[in-house]
Short mmCIF file of C-alpha atoms in Angstrom, two decimals:
data_model
loop_
_atom_site.label_atom_id
_atom_site.label_comp_id
_atom_site.label_asym_id
_atom_site.label_seq_id
_atom_site.Cartn_x
_atom_site.Cartn_y
_atom_site.Cartn_z
CA UNK A 1 24.30 -13.85 27.31
CA UNK A 2 27.64 -13.68 29.52
CA UNK A 3 27.59 -14.97 32.53
CA UNK A 4 30.26 -14.38 34.96
CA UNK A 5 31.51 -15.87 38.47
CA UNK A 6 34.14 -13.81 40.13
CA UNK A 7 35.87 -15.15 43.23
CA UNK A 8 36.10 -13.23 46.34
CA UNK A 9 38.05 -13.29 49.60
CA UNK A 10 35.17 -12.42 51.44
CA UNK A 11 33.56 -14.94 53.74
CA UNK A 12 30.52 -16.18 55.63
CA UNK A 13 29.73 -18.08 58.72
CA UNK A 14 27.61 -21.02 57.55
CA UNK A 15 25.60 -21.88 61.49
CA UNK A 16 23.75 -18.67 60.46
CA UNK A 17 21.47 -20.86 58.12
CA UNK A 18 21.50 -23.94 59.80
CA UNK A 19 17.95 -24.75 61.12
CA UNK A 20 17.21 -23.57 64.65
CA UNK A 21 15.54 -27.45 65.41
CA UNK A 22 18.60 -28.99 64.55
CA UNK A 23 21.19 -31.09 67.17
CA UNK A 24 22.33 -29.17 69.91
CA UNK A 25 25.72 -30.15 69.00
CA UNK A 26 27.18 -27.39 66.24
CA UNK A 27 30.15 -29.06 64.20
CA UNK A 28 32.63 -25.87 63.99
CA UNK A 29 33.02 -25.43 60.33
CA UNK A 30 35.23 -23.17 58.22
CA UNK A 31 33.77 -20.29 56.74
CA UNK A 32 33.38 -20.63 52.98
CA UNK A 33 33.88 -18.24 49.98
CA UNK A 34 31.09 -15.78 49.14
CA UNK A 35 30.68 -15.25 45.68
CA UNK A 36 30.28 -11.70 45.52
CA UNK A 37 30.76 -9.27 42.82
CA UNK A 38 34.22 -8.08 44.63
CA UNK A 39 37.29 -8.01 42.49
CA UNK A 40 39.36 -11.34 42.04
CA UNK A 41 40.08 -13.71 39.59
CA UNK A 42 37.30 -13.78 36.77
CA UNK A 43 35.60 -16.85 35.70
CA UNK A 44 33.31 -15.90 32.31
CA UNK A 45 30.88 -18.55 30.38
CA UNK A 46 29.62 -17.30 27.46
CA UNK A 47 26.33 -18.87 25.41
CA UNK A 48 23.79 -17.38 23.23
CA UNK A 49 21.08 -19.19 25.09
CA UNK A 50 19.69 -18.33 28.29
CA UNK A 51 21.78 -20.35 31.20
CA UNK A 52 20.30 -21.60 34.00
CA UNK A 53 22.06 -22.42 37.25
CA UNK A 54 21.55 -26.10 39.34
CA UNK A 55 20.79 -26.29 43.01
CA UNK A 56 24.48 -26.01 44.36
CA UNK A 57 25.98 -28.71 46.76
CA UNK A 58 28.88 -29.68 48.48
CA UNK A 59 28.66 -26.69 51.37
CA UNK A 60 28.67 -29.52 53.81
CA UNK A 61 25.23 -29.39 54.36
CA UNK A 62 22.82 -32.18 53.58
CA UNK A 63 18.84 -32.42 52.61
CA UNK A 64 16.37 -33.86 55.29
CA UNK A 65 12.74 -33.39 54.80
CA UNK A 66 12.97 -30.14 52.85
CA UNK A 67 15.68 -28.56 55.11
CA UNK A 68 19.29 -27.92 55.05
CA UNK A 69 21.02 -29.94 58.37
CA UNK A 70 25.00 -30.00 58.85
CA UNK A 71 26.44 -32.89 57.22
CA UNK A 72 29.74 -34.90 57.71
CA UNK A 73 32.83 -32.52 57.04
CA UNK A 74 33.83 -33.59 53.49
CA UNK A 75 35.72 -30.59 53.02
CA UNK A 76 34.93 -27.47 50.55
CA UNK A 77 33.84 -28.31 46.81
CA UNK A 78 31.54 -26.33 45.24
CA UNK A 79 29.59 -28.16 42.09
CA UNK A 80 27.27 -26.17 39.98
CA UNK A 81 25.29 -27.63 37.55
CA UNK A 82 24.75 -25.99 34.51
CA UNK A 83 22.62 -26.04 31.00
CA UNK A 84 21.11 -24.25 28.30
CA UNK A 85 17.38 -23.54 27.43
CA UNK A 86 15.94 -24.78 23.84
CA UNK A 87 15.44 -21.81 21.63
CA UNK A 88 15.28 -23.77 18.32
CA UNK A 89 11.28 -22.88 18.60
CA UNK A 90 11.76 -19.26 18.54
CA UNK A 91 14.13 -19.21 16.12
CA UNK A 92 12.48 -20.91 13.72
CA UNK A 93 9.71 -18.54 14.49
CA UNK A 94 11.98 -15.66 13.56
CA UNK A 95 12.76 -17.35 9.99
CA UNK A 96 9.62 -17.84 9.43
CA UNK A 97 8.64 -14.32 9.92
CA UNK A 98 11.80 -13.22 8.26
CA UNK A 99 10.53 -15.26 5.09
CA UNK A 100 6.84 -13.54 5.47
CA UNK A 101 8.06 -10.22 5.45
CA UNK A 102 10.83 -11.13 2.44
CA UNK A 103 7.49 -12.76 0.51
CA UNK A 104 5.18 -9.45 1.59
CA UNK A 105 7.77 -7.40 -0.03
CA UNK A 106 7.65 -9.28 -3.47
CA UNK A 107 4.12 -9.50 -3.29
CA UNK A 108 4.32 -5.66 -3.19
CA UNK A 109 6.73 -5.38 -5.49
CA UNK A 110 5.01 -7.37 -8.69
CA UNK A 111 1.64 -5.28 -7.79
CA UNK A 112 3.51 -1.90 -8.12
CA UNK A 113 5.21 -3.43 -10.99
CA UNK A 114 1.55 -4.70 -13.04
CA UNK A 115 0.22 -1.59 -11.47
CA UNK A 116 2.46 0.60 -13.63
CA UNK A 117 2.75 -1.52 -16.40
CA UNK A 118 -0.98 -1.83 -17.17
CA UNK A 119 -1.16 1.86 -16.86
CA UNK A 120 1.04 2.67 -19.16
CA UNK A 121 -0.17 0.29 -21.70
CA UNK A 122 -3.58 1.56 -21.29
CA UNK A 123 -2.84 5.18 -21.49
CA UNK A 124 -0.85 4.64 -24.96
CA UNK A 125 -4.22 2.64 -26.65
CA UNK A 126 -6.45 5.42 -25.07
CA UNK A 127 -4.47 7.82 -27.10
CA UNK A 128 -4.64 5.91 -30.10
CA UNK A 129 -8.11 5.13 -29.99
CA UNK A 130 -9.26 8.79 -29.24
CA UNK A 131 -6.61 10.15 -31.90
CA UNK A 132 -8.66 7.75 -34.54
CA UNK A 133 -11.92 8.07 -32.70
CA UNK A 134 -12.46 11.63 -31.27
CA UNK A 135 -15.48 10.45 -28.94
CA UNK A 136 -14.62 10.21 -25.19
CA UNK A 137 -17.91 9.31 -23.89
CA UNK A 138 -18.01 6.07 -25.95
CA UNK A 139 -14.74 5.29 -25.48
CA UNK A 140 -15.41 5.45 -21.40
CA UNK A 141 -18.47 3.91 -21.68
CA UNK A 142 -16.70 1.10 -23.90
CA UNK A 143 -13.86 0.86 -21.02
CA UNK A 144 -16.51 0.22 -17.98
CA UNK A 145 -18.18 -1.96 -19.82
CA UNK A 146 -15.81 -4.22 -20.76
CA UNK A 147 -14.75 -4.25 -17.34
CA UNK A 148 -18.08 -5.48 -15.94
CA UNK A 149 -18.44 -8.09 -18.64
CA UNK A 150 -15.44 -9.25 -17.28
CA UNK A 151 -16.45 -9.91 -13.56
CA UNK A 152 -19.82 -10.92 -14.74
CA UNK A 153 -18.27 -13.89 -16.29
CA UNK A 154 -15.87 -14.69 -13.37
CA UNK A 155 -18.30 -14.82 -10.83
CA UNK A 156 -20.69 -16.93 -12.93
CA UNK A 157 -17.59 -19.30 -14.02
CA UNK A 158 -16.56 -19.20 -10.02
CA UNK A 159 -13.15 -17.81 -11.57
CA UNK A 160 -13.80 -15.17 -9.08
CA UNK A 161 -15.79 -15.52 -5.79
CA UNK A 162 -18.70 -13.49 -6.24
CA UNK A 163 -19.51 -10.61 -3.26
CA UNK A 164 -22.51 -10.78 -0.72
CA UNK A 165 -23.81 -7.60 -0.79
CA UNK A 166 -27.04 -6.17 -0.18
CA UNK A 167 -29.20 -2.74 -0.73
CA UNK A 168 -26.94 -0.43 1.54
CA UNK A 169 -24.12 -1.59 0.24
CA UNK A 170 -25.27 -0.04 -3.35
CA UNK A 171 -26.71 2.61 -1.83
CA UNK A 172 -23.72 3.55 -0.29
CA UNK A 173 -21.65 2.74 -3.46
CA UNK A 174 -23.96 5.24 -5.41
CA UNK A 175 -22.03 8.28 -4.47
CA UNK A 176 -19.01 6.93 -5.32
CA UNK A 177 -20.04 5.93 -8.60
CA UNK A 178 -21.23 9.26 -9.45
CA UNK A 179 -17.90 10.68 -8.67
CA UNK A 180 -16.52 7.66 -10.49
CA UNK A 181 -18.15 8.44 -13.48
CA UNK A 182 -17.46 12.23 -13.86
CA UNK A 183 -13.92 11.55 -13.19
CA UNK A 184 -13.74 8.95 -15.91
CA UNK A 185 -15.03 10.92 -18.70
CA UNK A 186 -13.42 13.93 -17.95
CA UNK A 187 -9.93 12.55 -17.98
CA UNK A 188 -10.63 10.63 -21.02
CA UNK A 189 -12.49 14.36 -22.73
CA UNK A 190 -9.29 15.63 -21.71
CA UNK A 191 -6.81 12.99 -23.38
CA UNK A 192 -8.82 13.39 -26.25
CA UNK A 193 -7.51 17.44 -26.92
CA UNK A 194 -4.19 17.51 -25.28
CA UNK A 195 -1.76 15.22 -25.07
CA UNK A 196 -1.47 11.99 -22.45
CA UNK A 197 1.88 13.57 -20.27
CA UNK A 198 -0.39 16.94 -20.15
CA UNK A 199 -3.28 15.40 -18.57
CA UNK A 200 -1.19 13.82 -16.15
CA UNK A 201 0.92 16.45 -15.68
CA UNK A 202 -2.30 18.60 -14.78
CA UNK A 203 -3.70 15.18 -12.61
CA UNK A 204 -0.52 15.21 -10.35
CA UNK A 205 -2.26 18.12 -9.11
CA UNK A 206 -5.01 16.17 -7.16
CA UNK A 207 -3.78 16.50 -3.80
CA UNK A 208 -4.04 19.61 -3.52
CA UNK A 209 -7.65 19.63 -4.30
CA UNK A 210 -8.08 16.76 -1.93
CA UNK A 211 -6.78 19.36 0.83
CA UNK A 212 -8.75 22.29 -0.31
CA UNK A 213 -11.92 20.42 -0.37
CA UNK A 214 -11.27 18.38 3.32
CA UNK A 215 -10.25 21.87 4.50
CA UNK A 216 -13.20 23.85 3.43
CA UNK A 217 -16.32 21.11 2.86
CA UNK A 218 -15.45 18.49 5.80
CA UNK A 219 -13.87 21.54 7.90
CA UNK A 220 -10.20 18.86 8.55
CA UNK A 221 -7.19 20.84 9.43
CA UNK A 222 -3.63 19.49 8.03
CA UNK A 223 -0.26 20.09 9.90
CA UNK A 224 1.91 23.39 8.02
CA UNK A 225 4.33 20.55 6.05
CA UNK A 226 0.95 19.51 4.03
CA UNK A 227 0.04 23.22 2.90
CA UNK A 228 3.55 24.31 2.51
CA UNK A 229 3.85 20.78 -0.42
CA UNK A 230 1.28 22.65 -2.48
CA UNK A 231 3.31 25.08 -3.23
CA UNK A 232 5.44 23.26 -5.55
CA UNK A 233 2.40 21.01 -6.84
CA UNK A 234 0.22 24.21 -7.90
CA UNK A 235 3.53 26.38 -9.44
CA UNK A 236 4.70 23.11 -11.33
CA UNK A 237 1.19 22.25 -13.07
CA UNK A 238 1.15 26.32 -13.45
CA UNK A 239 4.13 26.54 -15.09
CA UNK A 240 3.66 23.45 -17.06
CA UNK A 241 0.50 24.62 -18.42
CA UNK A 242 1.19 28.06 -19.65
CA UNK A 243 4.54 26.43 -21.47
CA UNK A 244 2.28 23.53 -23.27
CA UNK A 245 2.90 24.29 -26.47
CA UNK A 246 -0.66 21.88 -27.33
CA UNK A 247 -2.74 23.94 -24.75
CA UNK A 248 -6.02 23.33 -25.18
CA UNK A 249 -9.04 24.91 -22.64
CA UNK A 250 -11.05 21.88 -22.87
CA UNK A 251 -8.42 19.05 -22.15
CA UNK A 252 -7.28 21.33 -19.29
CA UNK A 253 -10.39 21.71 -17.53
CA UNK A 254 -11.07 18.09 -18.45
CA UNK A 255 -7.82 17.03 -16.30
CA UNK A 256 -8.97 19.82 -13.29
CA UNK A 257 -12.49 18.35 -13.34
CA UNK A 258 -11.25 14.93 -13.19
CA UNK A 259 -9.26 15.47 -10.39
CA UNK A 260 -12.09 17.41 -8.32
CA UNK A 261 -14.28 14.35 -9.24
CA UNK A 262 -11.57 11.72 -7.83
CA UNK A 263 -11.25 13.73 -4.55
CA UNK A 264 -15.11 13.16 -4.02
CA UNK A 265 -14.31 9.38 -5.00
CA UNK A 266 -11.95 8.77 -2.46
CA UNK A 267 -13.84 10.69 0.01
CA UNK A 268 -17.21 8.59 -0.57
CA UNK A 269 -15.02 5.85 -1.21
CA UNK A 270 -13.69 5.82 2.63
CA UNK A 271 -17.24 6.40 3.90
CA UNK A 272 -18.84 3.55 1.93
CA UNK A 273 -16.09 0.84 2.55
CA UNK A 274 -16.78 0.93 6.22
CA UNK A 275 -17.95 -2.26 7.89
CA UNK A 276 -18.06 -3.59 4.31
CA UNK A 277 -16.39 -7.39 3.67
CA UNK A 278 -16.19 -6.86 -0.06
CA UNK A 279 -12.63 -7.25 -1.56
CA UNK A 280 -10.67 -4.69 -3.29
CA UNK A 281 -11.11 -6.45 -6.78
CA UNK A 282 -15.35 -6.88 -5.87
CA UNK A 283 -15.58 -2.95 -5.00
CA UNK A 284 -13.84 -1.96 -7.84
CA UNK A 285 -16.41 -4.53 -10.05
CA UNK A 286 -19.49 -3.36 -8.30
CA UNK A 287 -18.23 0.00 -9.08
CA UNK A 288 -17.81 -0.26 -12.55
CA UNK A 289 -20.99 -2.15 -12.67
CA UNK A 290 -22.85 0.64 -11.34
CA UNK A 291 -20.84 3.57 -12.75
CA UNK A 292 -21.76 1.81 -16.59
CA UNK A 293 -25.65 2.49 -16.13
CA UNK A 294 -24.88 5.94 -14.91
CA UNK A 295 -22.94 7.14 -18.13
CA UNK A 296 -24.76 4.83 -20.86
CA UNK A 297 -27.62 7.20 -20.87
CA UNK A 298 -25.36 10.47 -21.07
CA UNK A 299 -22.97 9.00 -23.84
CA UNK A 300 -26.12 8.16 -26.00
CA UNK A 301 -27.54 11.49 -25.02
CA UNK A 302 -24.42 13.69 -25.92
CA UNK A 303 -22.80 11.52 -28.99
CA UNK A 304 -25.55 8.88 -30.02
CA UNK A 305 -25.25 6.22 -31.97
CA UNK A 306 -25.45 8.07 -35.83
CA UNK A 307 -22.01 9.84 -34.49
CA UNK A 308 -19.97 6.15 -33.44
CA UNK A 309 -21.50 5.14 -36.81
CA UNK A 310 -19.59 7.28 -38.79
CA UNK A 311 -16.85 8.13 -36.69
CA UNK A 312 -16.05 3.89 -36.20
CA UNK A 313 -16.65 3.73 -40.50
CA UNK A 314 -13.81 6.34 -40.60
CA UNK A 315 -11.33 5.15 -38.16
CA UNK A 316 -11.62 1.29 -39.52
CA UNK A 317 -10.88 2.95 -43.38
CA UNK A 318 -7.55 4.76 -42.21
CA UNK A 319 -6.42 2.51 -39.36
CA UNK A 320 -7.54 -1.12 -40.72
CA UNK A 321 -8.42 -4.00 -38.73
CA UNK A 322 -5.91 -3.06 -35.58
CA UNK A 323 -8.40 -0.26 -34.61
CA UNK A 324 -10.42 -2.69 -33.40
CA UNK A 325 -7.46 -4.44 -31.61
CA UNK A 326 -6.67 -1.02 -30.21
CA UNK A 327 -10.61 -0.50 -28.65
CA UNK A 328 -10.06 -3.95 -27.04
CA UNK A 329 -6.67 -3.46 -25.57
CA UNK A 330 -7.64 -0.03 -24.04
CA UNK A 331 -10.93 -1.11 -22.42
CA UNK A 332 -9.39 -4.14 -21.05
CA UNK A 333 -6.19 -2.87 -19.63
CA UNK A 334 -8.20 0.21 -17.86
CA UNK A 335 -10.30 -2.27 -15.96
CA UNK A 336 -7.18 -4.38 -15.23
CA UNK A 337 -4.73 -1.40 -13.86
CA UNK A 338 -8.02 -0.33 -11.81
CA UNK A 339 -8.69 -3.48 -10.29
CA UNK A 340 -5.17 -4.11 -9.76
CA UNK A 341 -4.59 -0.79 -7.79
CA UNK A 342 -7.75 -1.40 -5.46
CA UNK A 343 -6.21 -4.60 -4.54
CA UNK A 344 -2.76 -2.97 -3.68
CA UNK A 345 -4.66 -1.30 -1.38
CA UNK A 346 -5.61 -4.64 0.81
CA UNK A 347 -1.81 -5.03 0.92
CA UNK A 348 -0.39 -1.79 1.65
CA UNK A 349 -0.72 1.35 3.44
CA UNK A 350 -2.33 4.69 2.20
CA UNK A 351 1.47 6.17 2.26
CA UNK A 352 2.96 3.65 0.18
CA UNK A 353 0.08 3.79 -2.32
CA UNK A 354 0.55 7.00 -2.43
CA UNK A 355 4.06 7.09 -3.44
CA UNK A 356 3.54 4.33 -6.05
CA UNK A 357 0.53 6.57 -7.79
CA UNK A 358 3.29 9.60 -7.44
CA UNK A 359 5.63 6.89 -9.58
CA UNK A 360 3.32 5.64 -11.72
CA UNK A 361 2.53 9.21 -12.93
CA UNK A 362 6.05 9.52 -13.97
CA UNK A 363 6.34 6.07 -15.72
CA UNK A 364 2.93 7.69 -18.04
CA UNK A 365 4.49 10.45 -18.55
CA UNK A 366 7.95 9.53 -19.87
CA UNK A 367 6.68 6.54 -21.95
CA UNK A 368 3.97 8.64 -23.88
CA UNK A 369 6.67 11.47 -24.68
CA UNK A 370 8.83 8.67 -26.19
CA UNK A 371 6.00 6.36 -27.47
CA UNK A 372 4.28 9.47 -29.28
CA UNK A 373 7.17 11.64 -29.70
CA UNK A 374 5.76 14.83 -27.86
CA UNK A 375 7.66 17.93 -27.82
CA UNK A 376 8.40 19.14 -24.30
CA UNK A 377 10.51 22.49 -23.83
CA UNK A 378 13.05 22.34 -20.98
CA UNK A 379 10.94 24.99 -18.73
CA UNK A 380 7.70 22.68 -19.32
CA UNK A 381 9.46 19.55 -17.97
CA UNK A 382 10.42 21.62 -15.10
CA UNK A 383 7.21 22.52 -14.26
CA UNK A 384 5.96 19.01 -14.60
CA UNK A 385 9.42 17.90 -12.18
CA UNK A 386 8.34 20.65 -9.85
CA UNK A 387 4.66 18.85 -9.73
CA UNK A 388 5.67 15.51 -9.40
CA UNK A 389 8.10 16.54 -6.57
CA UNK A 390 5.30 18.39 -4.84
CA UNK A 391 3.09 15.19 -4.69
CA UNK A 392 5.66 13.09 -3.23
CA UNK A 393 6.42 15.67 -0.68
CA UNK A 394 2.61 16.01 -0.11
CA UNK A 395 2.05 11.99 0.48
CA UNK A 396 5.44 12.36 3.31
CA UNK A 397 3.78 15.31 5.15
CA UNK A 398 0.01 13.48 5.22
CA UNK A 399 1.47 11.14 7.07
#
């Protein structure tokens, strides 16, 4: 703050401000200079803190009974006291806010790095298991069973606080669990038939399904940029599909069904989460338990224990004991990456989550191509890049 006191030749008489009840003898006093904004010599006081001025004294007046009165002439002298306000508290608060913002950014960065790393590891081990043991329904069931067991043990040992739920909570969670089960199995079926990279390229088209479902079933409208962002998404996915060297219709349809199922999961999840005090971690744990109950009878009916036993023996004979580690790893990492993603939703905005999800797909696609030596044509890579760019534009336009 800069305070300036300017001296001028303008003057006023002091008799106008003397109390009317003062003695009749009115001393004639010389006029005093007025502090004004006219041109003249400038005295500047610079300070970073607020500047307060004390009451001026020395105008030839004394104070008596709360009123100004004439005093003996002592000549003109202006004495002004000034002091600075103490801003140490506000400065300390500002520093604390800065530290808090910095720690929040670090926390979000850790969430994202963990989320992406766990997802990459899951996809690698999941594909290894499916290559040796092509039974996606059992593989999906084991993933949900492992996560459910981990959370039940955590609640029993008080490592994590058990959620307080009621019948209405589970009732609202039921449609979410149905959609989650369908999406999970469909994605696993897709990855059992095609490359991991192709499945995730098709799954990057999920925003298109989200807009179409919200528009035609829920009656929601979106800005024009949102609709325009669907053009590169749909075009990129189509280009990647027609140029895929190892195209498989079952794998393609599995990824498409997974997209549609997860769109409904997100819609039902938004409705079910309203008014609940369950954390993201516990919400996903409850979702896994309910999905496991839904999926188990279908997995037994479609594949069955006899097929599982034969396939298990074949995988062990071809891979060895490492196969058991692969199954355990894909099951554990599936739960962990989903748990971290739900936990991150408690800390970040939907826009930041969407951007993070787009970057996650890029990391999965690139890492799977490198590890599994997936052959990729330039036109196929271009289609994938266009689709992912469209997904990023969609996340920006949606906000």
